[in-house]
Coordinates of N, CA, C and O and ligand atoms in Angstrom, one line a residue:
M1 N 87.6 135.1 -35.8 CA 87.0 133.8 -35.8 C 87.1 133.2 -34.4 O 88.1 133.2 -33.6
A2 N 85.9 132.7 -33.9 CA 85.9 132.1 -32.6 C 85.9 130.6 -32.8 O 85.4 130.1 -33.7
Y3 N 86.5 130.0 -31.7 CA 86.6 128.5 -31.7 C 85.4 128.0 -30.9 O 85.1 128.5 -29.9
K4 N 84.7 127.1 -31.6 CA 83.6 126.5 -31.0 C 83.8 125.1 -30.3 O 84.5 124.3 -31.0
W5 N 83.4 124.9 -29.1 CA 83.6 123.6 -28.5 C 82.6 122.5 -29.3 O 81.5 122.9 -29.6
S6 N 83.2 121.5 -29.6 CA 82.2 120.3 -30.2 C 82.8 119.1 -29.6 O 83.8 118.9 -29.1
D7 N 81.8 118.1 -29.7 CA 82.0 116.9 -29.0 C 83.2 116.0 -29.5 O 83.6 115.1 -28.8
D8 N 83.6 116.4 -30.8 CA 84.7 115.6 -31.3 C 86.0 116.0 -30.5 O 87.1 115.5 -30.7
L9 N 86.0 117.0 -29.7 CA 87.1 117.4 -28.8 C 87.0 116.7 -27.5 O 88.0 116.9 -26.7
L10 N 86.0 116.0 -27.2 CA 86.0 115.3 -25.9 C 87.0 114.2 -25.9 O 87.2 113.4 -26.7
T11 N 87.7 114.1 -24.7 CA 88.7 113.1 -24.5 C 88.1 111.9 -23.7 O 88.5 110.8 -23.7
G12 N 87.0 112.3 -22.9 CA 86.3 111.4 -22.0 C 86.8 111.5 -20.6 O 86.3 110.8 -19.7
N13 N 87.9 112.3 -20.5 CA 88.3 112.5 -19.0 C 87.7 113.9 -18.7 O 88.0 114.9 -19.2
M14 N 86.8 113.8 -17.5 CA 86.0 115.0 -17.2 C 86.8 116.2 -16.8 O 86.5 117.3 -17.3
Q15 N 87.9 115.9 -16.0 CA 88.7 117.1 -15.6 C 89.4 117.8 -16.9 O 89.3 119.1 -17.0
I16 N 90.0 116.9 -17.6 CA 90.8 117.4 -18.8 C 89.7 118.2 -19.8 O 90.0 119.3 -20.3
D17 N 88.6 117.5 -20.0 CA 87.6 118.2 -20.9 C 87.1 119.6 -20.4 O 87.0 120.5 -21.1
N18 N 86.9 119.7 -19.1 CA 86.5 120.9 -18.5 C 87.5 122.0 -18.7 O 87.3 123.1 -18.9
E19 N 88.7 121.6 -18.5 CA 89.9 122.5 -18.7 C 90.1 122.9 -20.1 O 90.4 124.1 -20.3
H20 N 89.9 122.0 -21.0 CA 89.9 122.3 -22.4 C 88.8 123.4 -22.8 O 89.2 124.2 -23.5
K21 N 87.7 123.2 -22.2 CA 86.5 124.2 -22.5 C 87.0 125.5 -22.1 O 86.7 126.5 -22.7
E22 N 87.5 125.6 -21.0 CA 88.0 126.9 -20.3 C 89.1 127.5 -21.2 O 89.2 128.7 -21.4
L23 N 90.0 126.6 -21.6 CA 91.3 127.1 -22.5 C 90.7 127.7 -23.8 O 91.2 128.7 -24.3
I24 N 89.8 127.0 -24.4 CA 89.2 127.4 -25.7 C 88.5 128.9 -25.4 O 88.5 129.8 -26.3
K25 N 87.8 128.9 -24.4 CA 87.1 130.1 -24.0 C 88.2 131.4 -23.8 O 88.0 132.5 -24.3
A26 N 89.3 131.0 -23.2 CA 90.3 132.0 -23.0 C 91.0 132.5 -24.4 O 91.2 133.6 -24.5
I27 N 91.1 131.5 -25.3 CA 91.6 131.9 -26.6 C 90.6 132.7 -27.3 O 91.0 133.8 -27.8
N28 N 89.3 132.4 -27.2 CA 88.3 133.3 -27.8 C 88.3 134.7 -27.2 O 88.1 135.7 -27.9
D29 N 88.4 134.7 -25.9 CA 88.4 136.0 -25.2 C 89.6 137.0 -25.8 O 89.4 138.1 -25.9
L30 N 90.7 136.3 -25.9 CA 92.0 137.0 -26.5 C 91.6 137.5 -27.8 O 91.9 138.6 -28.1
L31 N 91.1 136.5 -28.7 CA 91.0 136.9 -30.1 C 89.8 138.1 -30.1 O 90.0 138.9 -31.0
D32 N 88.9 138.0 -29.3 CA 87.9 139.0 -29.3 C 88.5 140.3 -28.8 O 88.2 141.3 -29.5
A33 N 89.4 140.4 -27.8 CA 90.0 141.6 -27.4 C 90.8 142.2 -28.5 O 90.9 143.4 -28.7
C34 N 91.6 141.3 -29.3 CA 92.3 141.7 -30.5 C 91.5 142.2 -31.6 O 91.9 143.3 -32.1
S35 N 90.5 141.5 -32.0 CA 89.8 142.0 -33.2 C 88.8 143.1 -33.0 O 88.4 143.8 -33.9
K36 N 88.3 143.2 -31.8 CA 87.2 144.3 -31.6 C 88.0 145.5 -31.1 O 87.4 146.5 -30.7
G37 N 89.3 145.5 -31.1 CA 90.0 146.8 -30.9 C 89.8 147.2 -29.4 O 89.7 148.5 -29.2
K38 N 89.7 146.3 -28.5 CA 89.5 146.7 -27.0 C 90.9 147.3 -26.6 O 91.9 147.0 -27.3
G39 N 90.8 148.0 -25.5 CA 92.0 148.6 -25.1 C 93.0 147.7 -24.6 O 92.9 146.6 -24.4
R40 N 94.1 148.3 -24.2 CA 95.4 147.7 -23.8 C 95.1 146.9 -22.6 O 95.6 145.7 -22.4
T41 N 94.4 147.4 -21.6 CA 94.1 146.7 -20.4 C 93.5 145.3 -20.6 O 93.8 144.3 -20.1
E42 N 92.5 145.3 -21.6 CA 91.8 144.1 -21.9 C 92.6 143.1 -22.7 O 92.6 141.9 -22.4
L43 N 93.6 143.7 -23.5 CA 94.5 142.8 -24.2 C 95.4 142.1 -23.3 O 95.6 140.9 -23.2
E44 N 96.0 142.8 -22.3 CA 96.8 142.4 -21.3 C 96.2 141.4 -20.4 O 96.7 140.3 -20.1
R45 N 94.9 141.7 -19.9 CA 94.3 140.8 -19.1 C 94.0 139.5 -19.7 O 94.3 138.3 -19.2
T46 N 93.5 139.5 -21.0 CA 93.2 138.2 -21.7 C 94.5 137.4 -22.0 O 94.4 136.2 -21.8
V47 N 95.5 138.0 -22.5 CA 96.7 137.2 -22.7 C 97.4 136.6 -21.5 O 97.9 135.6 -21.6
K48 N 97.3 137.4 -20.5 CA 97.9 136.9 -19.1 C 97.1 135.8 -18.6 O 97.6 134.7 -18.2
F49 N 95.7 135.8 -18.7 CA 94.9 134.7 -18.3 C 95.1 133.5 -19.1 O 95.4 132.4 -18.6
L50 N 95.2 133.7 -20.4 CA 95.6 132.5 -21.3 C 96.9 132.0 -21.0 O 96.9 130.6 -20.7
S51 N 97.9 132.7 -20.7 CA 99.2 132.2 -20.3 C 99.2 131.4 -19.0 O 99.6 130.4 -18.8
S52 N 98.4 132.0 -18.0 CA 98.5 131.3 -16.7 C 97.6 130.1 -16.7 O 98.0 129.0 -16.2
Y53 N 96.4 130.2 -17.4 CA 95.6 129.0 -17.4 C 96.2 127.9 -18.2 O 96.0 126.7 -17.8
T54 N 96.9 128.2 -19.2 CA 97.6 127.2 -20.0 C 98.6 126.3 -19.1 O 98.6 125.1 -19.1
K55 N 99.3 127.1 -18.4 CA 100.3 126.5 -17.5 C 99.6 125.6 -16.4 O 100.1 124.5 -16.1
T56 N 98.5 126.1 -15.8 CA 97.7 125.3 -14.9 C 97.3 124.0 -15.5 O 97.4 123.0 -14.9
H57 N 96.6 124.2 -16.7 CA 96.1 123.0 -17.3 C 97.2 122.0 -17.6 O 97.1 120.7 -17.4
F58 N 98.3 122.4 -18.2 CA 99.4 121.4 -18.6 C 100.0 120.8 -17.4 O 100.3 119.6 -17.4
A59 N 100.1 121.6 -16.3 CA 100.6 121.0 -15.0 C 99.7 119.8 -14.6 O 100.2 118.8 -14.2
H60 N 98.4 120.0 -14.7 CA 97.5 119.0 -14.2 C 97.5 117.8 -15.1 O 97.7 116.6 -14.7
E61 N 97.6 118.1 -16.5 CA 97.7 117.0 -17.4 C 99.0 116.1 -17.3 O 99.0 114.9 -17.4
E62 N 100.1 116.9 -17.1 CA 101.4 116.2 -16.9 C 101.5 115.3 -15.6 O 101.9 114.3 -15.5
A63 N 100.7 115.9 -14.5 CA 100.7 115.2 -13.2 C 99.9 113.9 -13.4 O 100.3 112.8 -12.9
L64 N 98.8 114.0 -14.2 CA 98.1 112.8 -14.4 C 98.8 111.6 -15.3 O 98.8 110.5 -14.9
Q65 N 99.7 112.2 -16.2 CA 100.5 111.4 -17.0 C 101.6 110.6 -16.1 O 101.8 109.5 -16.3
I66 N 102.2 111.4 -15.2 CA 103.0 110.8 -14.2 C 102.4 109.7 -13.3 O 102.8 108.6 -13.3
K67 N 101.2 110.1 -12.9 CA 100.5 109.3 -11.9 C 100.1 107.9 -12.6 O 100.2 106.8 -12.0
Y68 N 99.7 108.0 -13.9 CA 99.3 106.8 -14.6 C 100.3 106.2 -15.6 O 100.0 105.4 -16.4
N69 N 101.6 106.7 -15.4 CA 102.7 106.1 -16.2 C 102.5 106.2 -17.6 O 102.7 105.2 -18.4
Y70 N 102.1 107.3 -18.1 CA 101.9 107.5 -19.5 C 103.2 107.3 -20.3 O 104.1 108.1 -20.1
P71 N 103.2 106.4 -21.3 CA 104.5 106.0 -21.9 C 105.1 107.2 -22.8 O 106.2 107.2 -23.0
D72 N 104.2 108.0 -23.3 CA 104.8 109.2 -24.2 C 104.9 110.5 -23.5 O 104.9 111.5 -24.1
Y73 N 105.0 110.4 -22.1 CA 105.1 111.6 -21.3 C 106.1 112.5 -21.8 O 105.9 113.8 -21.9
N74 N 107.3 112.1 -22.1 CA 108.5 113.0 -22.4 C 108.2 113.9 -23.8 O 108.3 115.1 -23.7
N75 N 107.6 113.2 -24.7 CA 107.2 114.0 -25.9 C 106.1 115.0 -25.7 O 106.1 116.0 -26.0
H76 N 105.1 114.4 -24.8 CA 103.9 115.3 -24.5 C 104.4 116.6 -23.8 O 103.8 117.6 -24.1
K77 N 105.2 116.4 -22.9 CA 105.7 117.6 -22.2 C 106.4 118.5 -23.1 O 106.3 119.7 -22.9
K78 N 107.2 118.0 -24.2 CA 107.8 118.9 -25.1 C 106.8 119.7 -25.8 O 107.0 120.9 -26.1
Y79 N 105.8 119.0 -26.2 CA 104.7 119.8 -26.9 C 104.1 120.9 -26.2 O 103.9 122.0 -26.7
H80 N 103.8 120.5 -25.0 CA 103.3 121.7 -23.9 C 104.3 122.8 -23.8 O 103.9 124.0 -23.9
K81 N 105.5 122.5 -23.7 CA 106.6 123.5 -23.7 C 106.7 124.4 -24.9 O 106.7 125.6 -24.7
Y82 N 106.6 123.7 -25.9 CA 106.5 124.5 -27.2 C 105.4 125.5 -27.2 O 105.5 126.7 -27.6
F83 N 104.2 125.0 -26.9 CA 103.0 125.9 -26.9 C 103.1 127.0 -25.9 O 102.7 128.1 -26.2
V84 N 103.7 126.8 -24.7 CA 103.8 127.8 -23.8 C 104.8 128.9 -24.3 O 104.6 130.2 -24.2
E85 N 105.8 128.5 -25.0 CA 106.7 129.4 -25.6 C 106.0 130.3 -26.7 O 106.2 131.5 -26.9
Q86 N 105.1 129.7 -27.5 CA 104.3 130.5 -28.5 C 103.5 131.5 -27.9 O 103.4 132.6 -28.3
V87 N 102.8 131.1 -26.7 CA 101.9 132.0 -26.0 C 102.8 133.1 -25.4 O 102.4 134.3 -25.5
E88 N 103.9 132.8 -24.9 CA 104.7 133.9 -24.3 C 105.3 134.9 -25.4 O 105.3 136.0 -25.2
N89 N 105.6 134.3 -26.5 CA 106.1 135.1 -27.7 C 104.9 136.1 -28.1 O 105.2 137.3 -28.3
I90 N 103.7 135.6 -28.2 CA 102.6 136.4 -28.6 C 102.4 137.4 -27.5 O 102.0 138.6 -27.9
H91 N 102.4 137.1 -26.2 CA 102.2 138.0 -25.1 C 103.3 139.2 -25.3 O 102.8 140.4 -25.2
K92 N 104.5 138.8 -25.5 CA 105.6 139.9 -25.7 C 105.2 140.8 -27.0 O 105.2 142.0 -26.9
K93 N 104.8 140.2 -28.0 CA 104.6 141.0 -29.2 C 103.3 141.9 -29.0 O 103.2 143.1 -29.4
L94 N 102.3 141.3 -28.4 CA 101.1 142.2 -27.9 C 101.5 143.4 -27.2 O 101.0 144.5 -27.4
L95 N 102.4 143.2 -26.2 CA 102.8 144.3 -25.3 C 103.5 145.4 -26.2 O 103.4 146.5 -26.0
A96 N 104.4 144.8 -27.0 CA 105.2 145.8 -27.8 C 104.4 146.4 -28.9 O 104.7 147.7 -29.1
E97 N 103.5 145.7 -29.7 CA 103.0 146.2 -30.8 C 101.5 146.6 -30.7 O 100.9 147.3 -31.5
G98 N 100.8 146.1 -29.7 CA 99.4 146.2 -29.7 C 98.8 145.1 -30.6 O 99.6 144.4 -31.3
S99 N 97.5 145.1 -30.8 CA 96.9 144.1 -31.7 C 97.1 144.6 -33.1 O 97.0 145.8 -33.5
N100 N 97.3 143.5 -33.9 CA 97.3 143.8 -35.4 C 97.0 142.6 -36.2 O 96.9 141.5 -35.6
I101 N 96.7 142.6 -37.5 CA 96.2 141.5 -38.2 C 97.2 140.3 -38.3 O 96.7 139.1 -38.2
V102 N 98.5 140.6 -38.3 CA 99.4 139.6 -38.3 C 99.4 138.7 -37.0 O 99.4 137.5 -37.1
L103 N 99.4 139.4 -36.0 CA 99.3 138.8 -34.5 C 98.0 138.0 -34.5 O 98.0 136.9 -34.0
V104 N 96.9 138.6 -35.0 CA 95.6 137.7 -34.9 C 95.7 136.5 -35.7 O 95.3 135.4 -35.2
G105 N 96.5 136.5 -36.9 CA 96.7 135.3 -37.6 C 97.6 134.3 -36.8 O 97.3 133.1 -36.9
E106 N 98.6 134.9 -36.1 CA 99.4 134.0 -35.3 C 98.6 133.4 -34.2 O 98.9 132.2 -33.9
I107 N 97.8 134.1 -33.6 CA 97.0 133.5 -32.5 C 96.1 132.4 -33.1 O 96.0 131.3 -32.4
N108 N 95.6 132.6 -34.2 CA 94.7 131.5 -34.8 C 95.7 130.3 -35.1 O 95.2 129.1 -34.8
N109 N 96.8 130.4 -35.8 CA 97.5 129.4 -36.2 C 98.3 128.7 -35.0 O 98.2 127.5 -34.8
K110 N 99.1 129.5 -34.3 CA 99.9 129.0 -33.3 C 99.3 128.6 -32.0 O 99.8 127.9 -31.1
V111 N 98.0 129.2 -31.8 CA 97.3 128.9 -30.5 C 96.1 128.2 -30.6 O 95.9 127.1 -30.3
G112 N 95.2 128.8 -31.3 CA 93.8 128.2 -31.6 C 93.9 126.9 -32.3 O 93.5 125.7 -31.7
N113 N 94.4 126.9 -33.5 CA 94.6 125.5 -34.3 C 95.4 124.5 -33.7 O 95.1 123.4 -33.7
W114 N 96.6 125.1 -33.1 CA 97.4 124.1 -32.5 C 96.8 123.3 -31.3 O 96.9 122.1 -31.2
I115 N 96.0 124.1 -30.4 CA 95.4 123.4 -29.3 C 94.3 122.4 -29.8 O 94.2 121.3 -29.2
I116 N 93.7 122.7 -30.8 CA 92.6 121.8 -31.3 C 93.2 120.6 -31.8 O 92.8 119.4 -31.4
N117 N 94.3 120.7 -32.5 CA 95.0 119.5 -33.0 C 95.7 118.7 -31.9 O 95.6 117.5 -31.9
H118 N 96.2 119.5 -30.9 CA 96.8 118.7 -29.8 C 95.7 117.9 -29.1 O 96.1 116.8 -28.6
I119 N 94.6 118.5 -28.8 CA 93.5 117.8 -28.0 C 93.2 116.5 -28.9 O 93.2 115.4 -28.3
K120 N 93.0 116.6 -30.3 CA 92.5 115.5 -30.9 C 93.6 114.4 -31.1 O 93.2 113.2 -31.1
R121 N 94.8 114.9 -31.3 CA 95.9 113.9 -31.5 C 96.5 113.3 -30.3 O 96.8 112.2 -30.2
E122 N 96.7 114.2 -29.3 CA 97.6 113.8 -28.2 C 96.7 113.6 -26.9 O 96.9 112.6 -26.2
D123 N 95.9 114.6 -26.6 CA 95.2 114.4 -25.2 C 94.2 113.4 -25.3 O 94.0 112.7 -24.2
V124 N 93.6 113.0 -26.4 CA 92.7 111.8 -26.5 C 93.5 110.6 -26.0 O 93.0 109.8 -25.3
K125 N 94.7 110.5 -26.5 CA 95.5 109.3 -26.2 C 95.8 109.2 -24.7 O 95.8 108.1 -24.1
V126 N 96.0 110.4 -24.0 CA 96.3 110.4 -22.6 C 95.1 109.9 -21.9 O 95.2 109.1 -21.0
A127 N 94.0 110.5 -22.3 CA 92.6 110.1 -21.6 C 92.4 108.6 -21.8 O 92.0 107.9 -20.8
Q128 N 92.7 108.1 -22.9 CA 92.4 106.7 -23.2 C 93.3 105.8 -22.3 O 93.0 104.8 -21.7
H129 N 94.6 106.2 -22.1 CA 95.5 105.6 -21.3 C 95.1 105.5 -19.9 O 95.0 104.5 -19.3
I130 N 94.7 106.6 -19.4 CA 94.2 106.8 -18.0 C 93.0 105.8 -17.8 O 92.9 105.0 -16.9
K131 N 92.1 105.8 -18.8 CA 90.9 105.0 -18.8 C 91.3 103.5 -18.7 O 90.7 102.7 -17.8
S132 N 92.3 103.1 -19.5 CA 92.6 101.7 -19.5 C 93.2 101.3 -18.2 O 93.1 100.2 -17.7
K133 N 93.9 102.3 -17.5 CA 94.5 102.0 -16.2 C 93.4 101.8 -15.1 O 93.8 101.2 -14.0
L134 N 92.3 102.4 -15.2 CA 91.3 102.4 -14.3 C 90.4 101.2 -14.3 O 89.6 101.0 -13.5
K135 N 90.5 100.4 -15.3 CA 89.7 99.3 -15.5 C 90.0 98.2 -14.4 O 91.2 98.0 -14.0
Ligands
LIG1 FE1 98.3 118.0 -23.6
LIG2 FE1 95.3 119.4 -22.7

């Protein structure tokens, strides 16, 4: 299953939205590599890219939160840390086991669905906060 970008994922912050689009594409590329039985090189490439892009995006988002004094920064940072751990866990399992149906399920639940919910519940609040500070 591929994740589709839709406008209900827009936070209204252009930088954050563009990075979210890239993140969803990275998740789809990984799922694609897993489900289409692509080789190990492609599995490793896609999971590594997802892992590094996640860290880049979270660092940007956290820097914006500090810059604009986001009141829920500490919790938000914890959510990000949790997600990074999930991706690293999946990375390790992929290296050890290769792709399998259980892992594809984990990628959907712990990565794809998680990020969609996080964007809608948390990142939207961050973008609104930044917008309110810019007025
Ligand atoms: Fe976030
Ligand atoms: Fe985000």
